Tab-separated table of C-alpha atoms in Angstrom:
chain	number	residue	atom	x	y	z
B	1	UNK	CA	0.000	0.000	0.000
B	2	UNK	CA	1.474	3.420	-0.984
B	3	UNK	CA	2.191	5.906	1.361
B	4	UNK	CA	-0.897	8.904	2.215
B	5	UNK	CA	0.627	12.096	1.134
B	6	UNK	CA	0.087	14.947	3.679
B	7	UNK	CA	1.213	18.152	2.670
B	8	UNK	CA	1.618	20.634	6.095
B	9	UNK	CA	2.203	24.690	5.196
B	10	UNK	CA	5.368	25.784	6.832
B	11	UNK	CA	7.062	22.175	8.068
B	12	UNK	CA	10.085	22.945	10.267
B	13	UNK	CA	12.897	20.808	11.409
B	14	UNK	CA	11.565	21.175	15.327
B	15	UNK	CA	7.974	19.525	14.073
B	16	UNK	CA	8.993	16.526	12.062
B	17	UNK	CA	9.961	14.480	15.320
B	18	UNK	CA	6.827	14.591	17.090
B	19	UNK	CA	5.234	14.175	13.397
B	20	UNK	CA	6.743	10.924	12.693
B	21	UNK	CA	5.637	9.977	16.387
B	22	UNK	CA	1.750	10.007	15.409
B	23	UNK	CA	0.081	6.541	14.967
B	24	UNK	CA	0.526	5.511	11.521
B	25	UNK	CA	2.892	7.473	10.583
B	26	UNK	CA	4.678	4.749	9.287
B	27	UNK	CA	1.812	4.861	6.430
B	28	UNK	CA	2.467	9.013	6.075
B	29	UNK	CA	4.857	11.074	3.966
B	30	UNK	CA	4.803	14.767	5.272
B	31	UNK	CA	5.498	17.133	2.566
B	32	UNK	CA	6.411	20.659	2.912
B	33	UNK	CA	4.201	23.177	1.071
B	34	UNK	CA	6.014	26.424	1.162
B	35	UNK	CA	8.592	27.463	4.208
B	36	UNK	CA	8.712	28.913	7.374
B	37	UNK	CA	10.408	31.995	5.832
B	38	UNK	CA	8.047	32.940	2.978
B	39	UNK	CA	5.122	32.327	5.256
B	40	UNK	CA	6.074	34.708	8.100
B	41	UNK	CA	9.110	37.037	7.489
B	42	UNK	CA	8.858	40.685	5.624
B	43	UNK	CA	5.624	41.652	3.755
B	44	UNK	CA	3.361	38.831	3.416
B	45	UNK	CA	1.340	38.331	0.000
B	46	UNK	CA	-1.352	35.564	0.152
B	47	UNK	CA	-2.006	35.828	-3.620
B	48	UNK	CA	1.448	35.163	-4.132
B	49	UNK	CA	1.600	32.291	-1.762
B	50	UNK	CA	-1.407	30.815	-2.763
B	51	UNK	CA	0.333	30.849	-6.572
B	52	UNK	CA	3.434	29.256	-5.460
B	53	UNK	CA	1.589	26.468	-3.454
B	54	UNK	CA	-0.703	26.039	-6.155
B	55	UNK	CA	2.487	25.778	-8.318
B	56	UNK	CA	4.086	23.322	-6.277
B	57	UNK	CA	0.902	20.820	-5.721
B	58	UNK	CA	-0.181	20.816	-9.766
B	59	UNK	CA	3.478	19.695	-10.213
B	60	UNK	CA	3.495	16.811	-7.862
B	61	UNK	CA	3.043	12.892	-9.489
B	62	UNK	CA	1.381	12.007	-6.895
B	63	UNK	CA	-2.287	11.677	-4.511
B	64	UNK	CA	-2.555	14.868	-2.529
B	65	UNK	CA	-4.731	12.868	0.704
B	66	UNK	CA	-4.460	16.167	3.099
B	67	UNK	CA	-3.440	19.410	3.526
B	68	UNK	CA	-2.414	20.630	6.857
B	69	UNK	CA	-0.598	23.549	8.738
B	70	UNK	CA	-0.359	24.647	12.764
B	71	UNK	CA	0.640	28.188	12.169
B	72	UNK	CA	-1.019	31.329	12.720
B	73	UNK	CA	-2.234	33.557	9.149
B	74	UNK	CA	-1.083	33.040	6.920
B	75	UNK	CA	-1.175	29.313	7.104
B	76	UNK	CA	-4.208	29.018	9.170
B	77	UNK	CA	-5.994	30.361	6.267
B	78	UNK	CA	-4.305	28.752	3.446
B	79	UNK	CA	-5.457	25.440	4.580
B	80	UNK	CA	-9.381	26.068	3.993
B	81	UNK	CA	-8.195	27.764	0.796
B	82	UNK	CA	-6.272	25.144	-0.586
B	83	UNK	CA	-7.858	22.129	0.715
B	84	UNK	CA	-11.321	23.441	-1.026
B	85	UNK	CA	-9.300	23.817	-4.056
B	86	UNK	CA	-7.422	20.473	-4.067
B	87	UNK	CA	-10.797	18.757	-2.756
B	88	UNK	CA	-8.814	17.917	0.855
B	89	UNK	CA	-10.444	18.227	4.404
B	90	UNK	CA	-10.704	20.980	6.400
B	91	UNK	CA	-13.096	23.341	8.182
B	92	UNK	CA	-14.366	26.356	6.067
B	93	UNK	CA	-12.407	29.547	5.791
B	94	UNK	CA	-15.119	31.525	7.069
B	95	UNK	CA	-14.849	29.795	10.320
B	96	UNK	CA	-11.031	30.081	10.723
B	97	UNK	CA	-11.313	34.155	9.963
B	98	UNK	CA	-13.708	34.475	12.629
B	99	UNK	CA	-11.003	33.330	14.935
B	100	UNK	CA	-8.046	34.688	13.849
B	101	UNK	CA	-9.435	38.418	13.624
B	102	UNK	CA	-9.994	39.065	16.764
B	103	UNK	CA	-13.019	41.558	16.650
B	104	UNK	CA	-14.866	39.000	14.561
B	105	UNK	CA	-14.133	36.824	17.064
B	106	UNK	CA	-14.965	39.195	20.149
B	107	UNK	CA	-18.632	39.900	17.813
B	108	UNK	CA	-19.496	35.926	17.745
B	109	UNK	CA	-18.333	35.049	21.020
B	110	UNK	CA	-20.948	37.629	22.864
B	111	UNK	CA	-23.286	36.263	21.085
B	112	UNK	CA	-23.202	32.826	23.508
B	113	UNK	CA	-20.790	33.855	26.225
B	114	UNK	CA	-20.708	36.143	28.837
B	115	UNK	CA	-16.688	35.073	30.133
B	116	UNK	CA	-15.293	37.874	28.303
B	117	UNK	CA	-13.356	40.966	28.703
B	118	UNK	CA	-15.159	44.449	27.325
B	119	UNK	CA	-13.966	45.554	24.122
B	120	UNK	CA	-13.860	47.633	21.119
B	121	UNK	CA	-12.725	48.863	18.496
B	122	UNK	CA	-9.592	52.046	18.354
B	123	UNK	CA	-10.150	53.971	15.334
B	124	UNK	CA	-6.431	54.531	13.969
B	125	UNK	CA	-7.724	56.849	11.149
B	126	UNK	CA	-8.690	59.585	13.758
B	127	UNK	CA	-6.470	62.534	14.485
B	128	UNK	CA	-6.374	61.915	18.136
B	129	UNK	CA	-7.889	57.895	18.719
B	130	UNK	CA	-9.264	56.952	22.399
B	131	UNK	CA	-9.998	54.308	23.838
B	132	UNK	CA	-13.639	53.108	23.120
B	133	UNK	CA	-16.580	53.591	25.267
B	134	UNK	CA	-16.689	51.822	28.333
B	135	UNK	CA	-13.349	50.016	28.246
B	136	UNK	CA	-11.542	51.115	31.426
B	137	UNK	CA	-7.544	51.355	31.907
B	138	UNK	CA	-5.548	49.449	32.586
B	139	UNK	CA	-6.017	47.559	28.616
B	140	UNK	CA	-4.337	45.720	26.349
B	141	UNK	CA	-4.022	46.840	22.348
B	142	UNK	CA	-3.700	44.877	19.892
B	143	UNK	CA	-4.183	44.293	16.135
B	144	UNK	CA	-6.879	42.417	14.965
B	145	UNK	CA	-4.218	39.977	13.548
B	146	UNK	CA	-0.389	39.595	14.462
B	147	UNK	CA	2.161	37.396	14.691
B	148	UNK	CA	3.399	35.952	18.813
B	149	UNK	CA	1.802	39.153	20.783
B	150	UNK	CA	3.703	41.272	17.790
B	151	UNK	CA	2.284	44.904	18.193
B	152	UNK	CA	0.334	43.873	21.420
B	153	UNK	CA	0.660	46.514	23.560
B	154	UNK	CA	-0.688	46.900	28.116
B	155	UNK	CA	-1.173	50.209	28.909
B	156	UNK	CA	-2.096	51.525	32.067
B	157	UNK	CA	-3.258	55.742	31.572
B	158	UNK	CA	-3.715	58.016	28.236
B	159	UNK	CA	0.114	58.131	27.729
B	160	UNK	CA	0.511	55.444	27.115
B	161	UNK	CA	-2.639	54.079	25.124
B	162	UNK	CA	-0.884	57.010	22.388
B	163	UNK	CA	2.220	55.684	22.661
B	164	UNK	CA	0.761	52.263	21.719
B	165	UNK	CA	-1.233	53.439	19.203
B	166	UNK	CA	1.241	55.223	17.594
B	167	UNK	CA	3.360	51.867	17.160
B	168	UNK	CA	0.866	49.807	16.039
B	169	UNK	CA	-0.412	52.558	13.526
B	170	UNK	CA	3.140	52.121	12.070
B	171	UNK	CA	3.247	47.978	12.217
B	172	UNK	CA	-0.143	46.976	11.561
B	173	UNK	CA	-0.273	47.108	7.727
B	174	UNK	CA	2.518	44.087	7.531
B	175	UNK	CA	-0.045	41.272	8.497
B	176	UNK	CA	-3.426	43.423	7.979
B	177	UNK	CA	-3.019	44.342	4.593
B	178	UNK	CA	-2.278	40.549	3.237
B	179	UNK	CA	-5.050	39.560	5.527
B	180	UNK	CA	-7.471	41.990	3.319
B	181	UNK	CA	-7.170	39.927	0.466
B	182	UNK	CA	-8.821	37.095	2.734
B	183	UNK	CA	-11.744	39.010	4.062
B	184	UNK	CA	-12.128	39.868	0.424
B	185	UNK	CA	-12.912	36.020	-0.287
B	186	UNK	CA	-15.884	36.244	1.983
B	187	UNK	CA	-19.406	37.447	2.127
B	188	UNK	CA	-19.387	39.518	5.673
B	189	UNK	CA	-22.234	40.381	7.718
B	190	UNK	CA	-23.066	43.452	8.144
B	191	UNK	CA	-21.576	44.126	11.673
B	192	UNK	CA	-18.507	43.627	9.817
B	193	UNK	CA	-18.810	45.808	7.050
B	194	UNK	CA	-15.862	48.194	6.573
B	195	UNK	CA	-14.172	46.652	9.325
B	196	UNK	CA	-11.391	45.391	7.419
B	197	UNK	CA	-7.998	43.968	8.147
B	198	UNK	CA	-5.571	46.818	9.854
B	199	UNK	CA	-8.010	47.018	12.940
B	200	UNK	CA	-7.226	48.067	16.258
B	201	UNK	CA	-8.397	46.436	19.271
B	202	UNK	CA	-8.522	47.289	22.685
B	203	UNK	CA	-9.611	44.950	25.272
B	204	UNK	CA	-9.743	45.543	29.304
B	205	UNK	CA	-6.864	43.556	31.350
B	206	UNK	CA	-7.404	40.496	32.664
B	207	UNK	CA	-5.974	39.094	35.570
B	208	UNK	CA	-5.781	35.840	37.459
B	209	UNK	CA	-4.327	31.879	36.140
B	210	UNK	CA	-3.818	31.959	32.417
B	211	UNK	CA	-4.988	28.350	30.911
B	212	UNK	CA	-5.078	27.332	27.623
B	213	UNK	CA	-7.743	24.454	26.246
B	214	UNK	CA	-6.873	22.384	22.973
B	215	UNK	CA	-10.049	20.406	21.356
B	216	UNK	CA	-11.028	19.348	18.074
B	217	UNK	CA	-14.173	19.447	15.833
B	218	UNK	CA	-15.489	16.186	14.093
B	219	UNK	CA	-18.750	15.632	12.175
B	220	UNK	CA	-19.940	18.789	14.256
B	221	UNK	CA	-18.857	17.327	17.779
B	222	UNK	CA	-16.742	19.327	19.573
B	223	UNK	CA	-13.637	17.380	21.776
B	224	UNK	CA	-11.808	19.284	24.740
B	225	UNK	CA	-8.922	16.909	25.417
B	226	UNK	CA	-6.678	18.856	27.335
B	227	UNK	CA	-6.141	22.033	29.500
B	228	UNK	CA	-2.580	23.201	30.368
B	229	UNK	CA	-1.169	26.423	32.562
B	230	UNK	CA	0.156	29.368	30.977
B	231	UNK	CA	2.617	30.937	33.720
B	232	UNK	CA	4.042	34.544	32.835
B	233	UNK	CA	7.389	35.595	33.974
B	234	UNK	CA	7.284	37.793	37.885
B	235	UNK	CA	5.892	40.987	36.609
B	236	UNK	CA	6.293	40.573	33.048
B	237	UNK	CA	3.582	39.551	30.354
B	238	UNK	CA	5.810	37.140	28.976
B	239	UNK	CA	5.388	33.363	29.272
B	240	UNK	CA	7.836	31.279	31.255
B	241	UNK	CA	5.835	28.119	30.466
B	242	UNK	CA	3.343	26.011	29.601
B	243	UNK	CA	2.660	23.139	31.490
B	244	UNK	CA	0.458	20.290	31.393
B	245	UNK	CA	-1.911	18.666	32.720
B	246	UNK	CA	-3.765	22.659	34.264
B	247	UNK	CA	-3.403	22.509	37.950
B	248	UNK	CA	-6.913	23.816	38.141
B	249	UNK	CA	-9.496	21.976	39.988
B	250	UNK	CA	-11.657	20.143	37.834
B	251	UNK	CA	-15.302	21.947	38.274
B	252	UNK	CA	-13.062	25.053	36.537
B	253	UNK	CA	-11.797	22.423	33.913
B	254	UNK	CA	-15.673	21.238	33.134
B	255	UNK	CA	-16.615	25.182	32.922
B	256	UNK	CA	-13.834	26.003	30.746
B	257	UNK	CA	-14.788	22.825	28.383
B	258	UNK	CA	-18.339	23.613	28.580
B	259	UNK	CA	-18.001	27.708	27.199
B	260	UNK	CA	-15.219	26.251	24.496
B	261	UNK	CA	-18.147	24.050	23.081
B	262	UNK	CA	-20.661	26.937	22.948
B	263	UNK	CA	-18.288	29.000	21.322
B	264	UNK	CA	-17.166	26.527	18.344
B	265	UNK	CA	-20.266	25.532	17.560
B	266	UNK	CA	-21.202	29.356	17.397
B	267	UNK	CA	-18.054	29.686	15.194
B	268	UNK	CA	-19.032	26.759	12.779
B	269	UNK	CA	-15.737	25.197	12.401
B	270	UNK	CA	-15.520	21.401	12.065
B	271	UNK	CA	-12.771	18.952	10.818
B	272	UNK	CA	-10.370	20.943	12.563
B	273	UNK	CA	-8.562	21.521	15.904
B	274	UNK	CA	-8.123	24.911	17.692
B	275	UNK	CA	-6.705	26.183	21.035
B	276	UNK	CA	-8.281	28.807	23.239
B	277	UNK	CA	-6.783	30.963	26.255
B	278	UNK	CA	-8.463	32.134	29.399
B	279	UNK	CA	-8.139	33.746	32.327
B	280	UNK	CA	-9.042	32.547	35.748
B	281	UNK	CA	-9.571	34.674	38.388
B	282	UNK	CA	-9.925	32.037	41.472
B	283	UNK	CA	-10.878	35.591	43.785
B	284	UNK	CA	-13.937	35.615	41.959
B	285	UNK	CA	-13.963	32.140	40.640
B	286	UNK	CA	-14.326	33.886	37.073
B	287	UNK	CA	-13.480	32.516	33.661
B	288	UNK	CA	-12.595	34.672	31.032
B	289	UNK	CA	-12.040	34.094	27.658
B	290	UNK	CA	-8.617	35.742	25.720
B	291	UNK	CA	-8.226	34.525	22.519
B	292	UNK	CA	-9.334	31.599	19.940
B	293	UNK	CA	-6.830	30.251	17.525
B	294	UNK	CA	-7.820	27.989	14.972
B	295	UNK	CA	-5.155	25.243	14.616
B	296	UNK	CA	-3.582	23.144	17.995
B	297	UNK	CA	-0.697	24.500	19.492
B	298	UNK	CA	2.798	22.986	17.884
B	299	UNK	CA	4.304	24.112	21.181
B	300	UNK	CA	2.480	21.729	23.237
B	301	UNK	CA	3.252	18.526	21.267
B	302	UNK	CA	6.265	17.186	23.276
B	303	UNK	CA	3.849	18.371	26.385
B	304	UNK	CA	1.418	15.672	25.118
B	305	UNK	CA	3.541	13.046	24.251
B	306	UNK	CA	5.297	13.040	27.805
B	307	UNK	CA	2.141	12.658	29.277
B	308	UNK	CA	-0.511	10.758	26.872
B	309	UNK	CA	1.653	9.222	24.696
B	310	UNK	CA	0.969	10.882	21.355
B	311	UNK	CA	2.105	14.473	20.145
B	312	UNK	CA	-1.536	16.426	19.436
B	313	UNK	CA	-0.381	16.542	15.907
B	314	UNK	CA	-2.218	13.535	15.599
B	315	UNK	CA	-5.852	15.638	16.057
B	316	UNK	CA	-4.675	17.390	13.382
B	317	UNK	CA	-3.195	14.908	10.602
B	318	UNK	CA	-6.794	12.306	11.659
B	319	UNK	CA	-9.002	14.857	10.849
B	320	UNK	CA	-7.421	16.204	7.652
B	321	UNK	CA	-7.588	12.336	6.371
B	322	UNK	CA	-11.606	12.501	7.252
B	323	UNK	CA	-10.802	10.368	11.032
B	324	UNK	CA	-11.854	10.587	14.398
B	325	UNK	CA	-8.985	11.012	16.580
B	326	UNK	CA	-8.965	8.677	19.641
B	327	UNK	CA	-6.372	10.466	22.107
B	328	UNK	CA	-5.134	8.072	24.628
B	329	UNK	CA	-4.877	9.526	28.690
B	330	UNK	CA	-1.887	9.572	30.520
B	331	UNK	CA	-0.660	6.489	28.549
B	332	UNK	CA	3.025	8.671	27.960
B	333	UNK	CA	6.092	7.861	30.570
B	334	UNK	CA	5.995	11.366	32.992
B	335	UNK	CA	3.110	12.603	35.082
B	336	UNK	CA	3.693	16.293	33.974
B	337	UNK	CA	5.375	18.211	31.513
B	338	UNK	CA	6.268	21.806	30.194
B	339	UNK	CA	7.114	23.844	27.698
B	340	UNK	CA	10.263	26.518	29.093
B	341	UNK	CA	10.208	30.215	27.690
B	342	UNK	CA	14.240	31.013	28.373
B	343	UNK	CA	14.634	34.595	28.104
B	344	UNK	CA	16.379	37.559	27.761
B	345	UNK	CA	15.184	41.159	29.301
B	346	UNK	CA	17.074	43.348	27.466
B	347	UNK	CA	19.001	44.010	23.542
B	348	UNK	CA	22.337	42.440	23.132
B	349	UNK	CA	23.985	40.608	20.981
B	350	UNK	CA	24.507	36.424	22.010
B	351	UNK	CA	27.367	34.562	22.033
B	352	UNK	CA	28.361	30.758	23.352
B	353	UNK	CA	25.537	29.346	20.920
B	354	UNK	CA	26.074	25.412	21.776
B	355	UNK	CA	25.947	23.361	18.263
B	356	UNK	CA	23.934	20.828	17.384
B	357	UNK	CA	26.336	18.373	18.957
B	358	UNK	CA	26.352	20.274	22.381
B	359	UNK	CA	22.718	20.281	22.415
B	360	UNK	CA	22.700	15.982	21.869
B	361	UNK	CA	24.991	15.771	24.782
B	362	UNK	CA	22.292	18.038	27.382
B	363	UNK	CA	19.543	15.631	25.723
B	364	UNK	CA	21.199	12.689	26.512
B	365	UNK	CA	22.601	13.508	29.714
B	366	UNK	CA	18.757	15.205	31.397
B	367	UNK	CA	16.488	12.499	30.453
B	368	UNK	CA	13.301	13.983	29.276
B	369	UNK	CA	14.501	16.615	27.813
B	370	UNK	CA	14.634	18.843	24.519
B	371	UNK	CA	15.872	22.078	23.676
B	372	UNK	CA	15.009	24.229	20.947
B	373	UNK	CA	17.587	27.339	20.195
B	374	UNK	CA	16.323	30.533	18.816
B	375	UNK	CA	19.101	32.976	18.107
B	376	UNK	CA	22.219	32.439	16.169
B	377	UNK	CA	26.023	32.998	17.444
B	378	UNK	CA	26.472	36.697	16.998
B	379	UNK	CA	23.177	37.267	16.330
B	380	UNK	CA	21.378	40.693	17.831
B	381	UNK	CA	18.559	39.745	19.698
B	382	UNK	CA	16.376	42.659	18.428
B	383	UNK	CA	17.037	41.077	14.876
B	384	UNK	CA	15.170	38.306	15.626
B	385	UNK	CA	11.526	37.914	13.797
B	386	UNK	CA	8.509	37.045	15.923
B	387	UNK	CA	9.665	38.227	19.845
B	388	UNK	CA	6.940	39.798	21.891
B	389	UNK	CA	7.124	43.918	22.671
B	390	UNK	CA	9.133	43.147	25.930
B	391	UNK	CA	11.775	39.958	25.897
B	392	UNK	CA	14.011	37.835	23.494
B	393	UNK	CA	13.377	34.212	23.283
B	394	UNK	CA	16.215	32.366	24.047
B	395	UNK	CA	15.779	28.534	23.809
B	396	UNK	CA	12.302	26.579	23.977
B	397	UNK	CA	13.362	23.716	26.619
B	398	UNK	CA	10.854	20.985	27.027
B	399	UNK	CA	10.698	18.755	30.207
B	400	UNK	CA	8.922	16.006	31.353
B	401	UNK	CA	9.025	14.999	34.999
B	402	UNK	CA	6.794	13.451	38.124
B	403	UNK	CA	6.175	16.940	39.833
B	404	UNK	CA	6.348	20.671	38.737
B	405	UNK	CA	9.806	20.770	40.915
B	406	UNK	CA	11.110	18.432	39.056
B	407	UNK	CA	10.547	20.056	35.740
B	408	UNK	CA	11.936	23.281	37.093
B	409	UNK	CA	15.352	20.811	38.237
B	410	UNK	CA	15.238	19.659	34.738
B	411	UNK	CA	15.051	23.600	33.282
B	412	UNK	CA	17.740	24.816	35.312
B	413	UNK	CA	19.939	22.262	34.253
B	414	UNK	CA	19.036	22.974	31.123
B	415	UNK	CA	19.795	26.644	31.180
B	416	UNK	CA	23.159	26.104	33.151
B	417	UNK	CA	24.037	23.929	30.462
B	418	UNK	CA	23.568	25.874	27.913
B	419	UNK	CA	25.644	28.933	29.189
B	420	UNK	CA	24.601	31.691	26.615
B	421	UNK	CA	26.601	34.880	27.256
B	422	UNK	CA	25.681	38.644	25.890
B	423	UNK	CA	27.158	41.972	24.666
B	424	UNK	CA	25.069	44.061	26.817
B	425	UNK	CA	23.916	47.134	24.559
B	426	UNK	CA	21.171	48.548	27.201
B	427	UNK	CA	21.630	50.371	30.734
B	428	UNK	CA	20.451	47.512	33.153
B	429	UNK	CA	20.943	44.815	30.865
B	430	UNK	CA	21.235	41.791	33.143
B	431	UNK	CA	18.542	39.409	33.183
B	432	UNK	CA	17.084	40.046	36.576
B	433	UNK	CA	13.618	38.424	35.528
B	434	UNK	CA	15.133	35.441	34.899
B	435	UNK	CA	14.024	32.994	37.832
């Protein structure tokens, strides 16, 4: 029997392990469509990627069984696109906008669910914008589409709401303009009318334990199959991990299930995973909702093959191929596991890189480990693509362990290991956030 050719937008070389770790696999041949690079880095054209996909796929000998991606825009919407096209499965496009622009996605999810933040829309046209009616400081801006928290902006008085504003007014066309093109593909209702792409959002703060839910939708039945904790740096907005199974008690794991249901049905997708982010405050036992994105998170695969036994890639790769995905529960060899954020506080330029070699070696020597690097030796940190408004991403260390402390012993071994060194080009450079 021939191999099932599955074509995933943007494959990198930190995916393909946990990719050739899904159940069959053996009967799968992942091809990439298109690279990391032309997908997220400068100005983004869809109707140029879309032709050079196209391109590639009409000149392949071969069955094309499934299209897949778990990136944010551009691939999140060149799936529907191209799998409509090619006669593949996925969910429609119309349901994956409504997620990734995030007033669409504010407009439907009112509509079932009260576990929101207030909201609305910053007009950037206006000679002096403020903040909409009835959103209170302190707030978070934000386009209605970016890249990793790119252009995503807390702000605590009228200072710096401006300040904010005038940033984003200078970034936002980079991902909304492309982004156009796809709202052009659809019919829009008409609270959406003129809306367009290179949208400003402002949201009020939320506060409390940030936990993210990953589900799946199949023949219209929606699947929550795991929660995991999002924990932010002391005093920063950045993350530090991910780490799963959630710590929260389980009546707050039900809730959380039950309003991601509501909200994908309200959203229509199906034959397609998705991740969503909340806040919960346990002061006021409150859940509120953050953000919807329409794909699983790539980040968390290790984080469910330590613990389950199979990467979630497999939600993915089962539905695209027209399956129900059976996820097996806490059939992997650790009890916990996490996803490390090491980073750096301030510009500089990074030196000590280990090579590939170097990195085996930690691997081999911490079991249950993997590191991901992100910069290069000698590379600036503020030259890297895709870093938040306030750190540098360092190294993406996954552990797996019987206890949080001893995925935090794993992490520091990790980072001791790896002893990264900086030119310091800041006042205050030293990493004092660093735990």
């Amino acid at each position: 029997m021939s191999k099932k050719n599955i074509f995933v937008i943007g494959l990198d070389e930190s995916n393909l392990p946990t990719l050739h770790d899904v159940p069959g696999a053996q009967d799968y041949h992942f091809r990439p469509l298109l690279t990391v690079e032309e997908l997220q880095v400068g100005e983004v054209s869809v109707a140029d990627l879309l032709h050079k996909a196209q391109s590639e796929l009409d000149a392949f000998d071969g069955t094309i069984d499934a299209i897949v991606g778990y990136w944010d825009f551009p691939v999140s919407t060149l799936v529907p696109i191209l799998s409509e096209r090619y006669g593949t499965t996925s969910t429609s496009l119309e349901s994956v906008v409504k997620c990734e622009h995030k007033y669409w996605s504010r407009l439907e999810q009112q509509k079932v669910i009260d576990e929101h933040p207030r909201f609305g829309r910053v007009d950037l046209a206006a000679e002096d914008p403020q903040p909409p009616e009835g959103v209170r400081f302190p707030m978070w801006l934000k386009p209605a589409l970016s890249y990793s928290s790119e252009l995503a902006f807390g702000v605590k008085n009228e200072e710096e709401f401006r300040e904010a504003v005038a940033e984003i007014r200078a970034g936002v066309s980079r991902v909304g303009r492309p982004f156009e093109y796809v709202l052009d593909q659809l019919k829009l209702p008409a609270e959406m009318a003129g809306v367009g792409g290179e949208v400003c959002l402002a949201e009020e703060a939320l506060s409390g334990i940030q936990v993210a839910v990953e589900g799946y939708v199949h023949d219209g039945e929606v699947t929550v199959y795991g929660a995991l904790d999002s924990i932010n740096y002391p005093d920063s907005s950045s993350f530090l991990r991910h780490q799963y199974p959630s710590s929260l008690p389980e009546p707050v794991v039900r809730r959380l299930q039950d309003v991601s249901k509501r909200v994908m049905r309200q959203i229509g997708m199906d034959a397609a995973t998705f991740s969503i982010e909340y806040f919960y405050d346990p002061q006021n036992d409150e859940i509120n909702l953050l953000e919807i994105n329409p794909r699983h998170s790539q980040s968390h695969a290790e984080l469910f093959e330590y613990v389950d036994g199979v990467p979630n890639h497999h939600c993915m790769v089962s539905l695209a191929l027209g399956e129900d995905p059976s996820l097996p529960d806490r059939a992997g060899p650790y009890r916990a596991a996490a996803k490390w954020y090491h980073r750096w506080f301030a510009d500089g330029v990074v030196h000590g890189v280990p090579d590939a070699g170097d990195i085996e070696r930690i691997e081999r020597e911490i079991p249950g480990v993997r590191i991901e690097l992100v910069p290069e030796e000698g590379q600036r940190l503020s030259d890297m693509p895709e870093q938040d408004s306030y750190s540098y991403e360092l190294a993406h260390i996954f552990t797996g362990g019987d206890s949080e402390e001893d995925l935090r012993a794993k992490y520091d071994r990790c980072v001791a290991a790896l002893n990264l060194s900086f030119d310091q080009t800041s006042p205050g450079g030293r990493d004092e956030k660093n735990p």
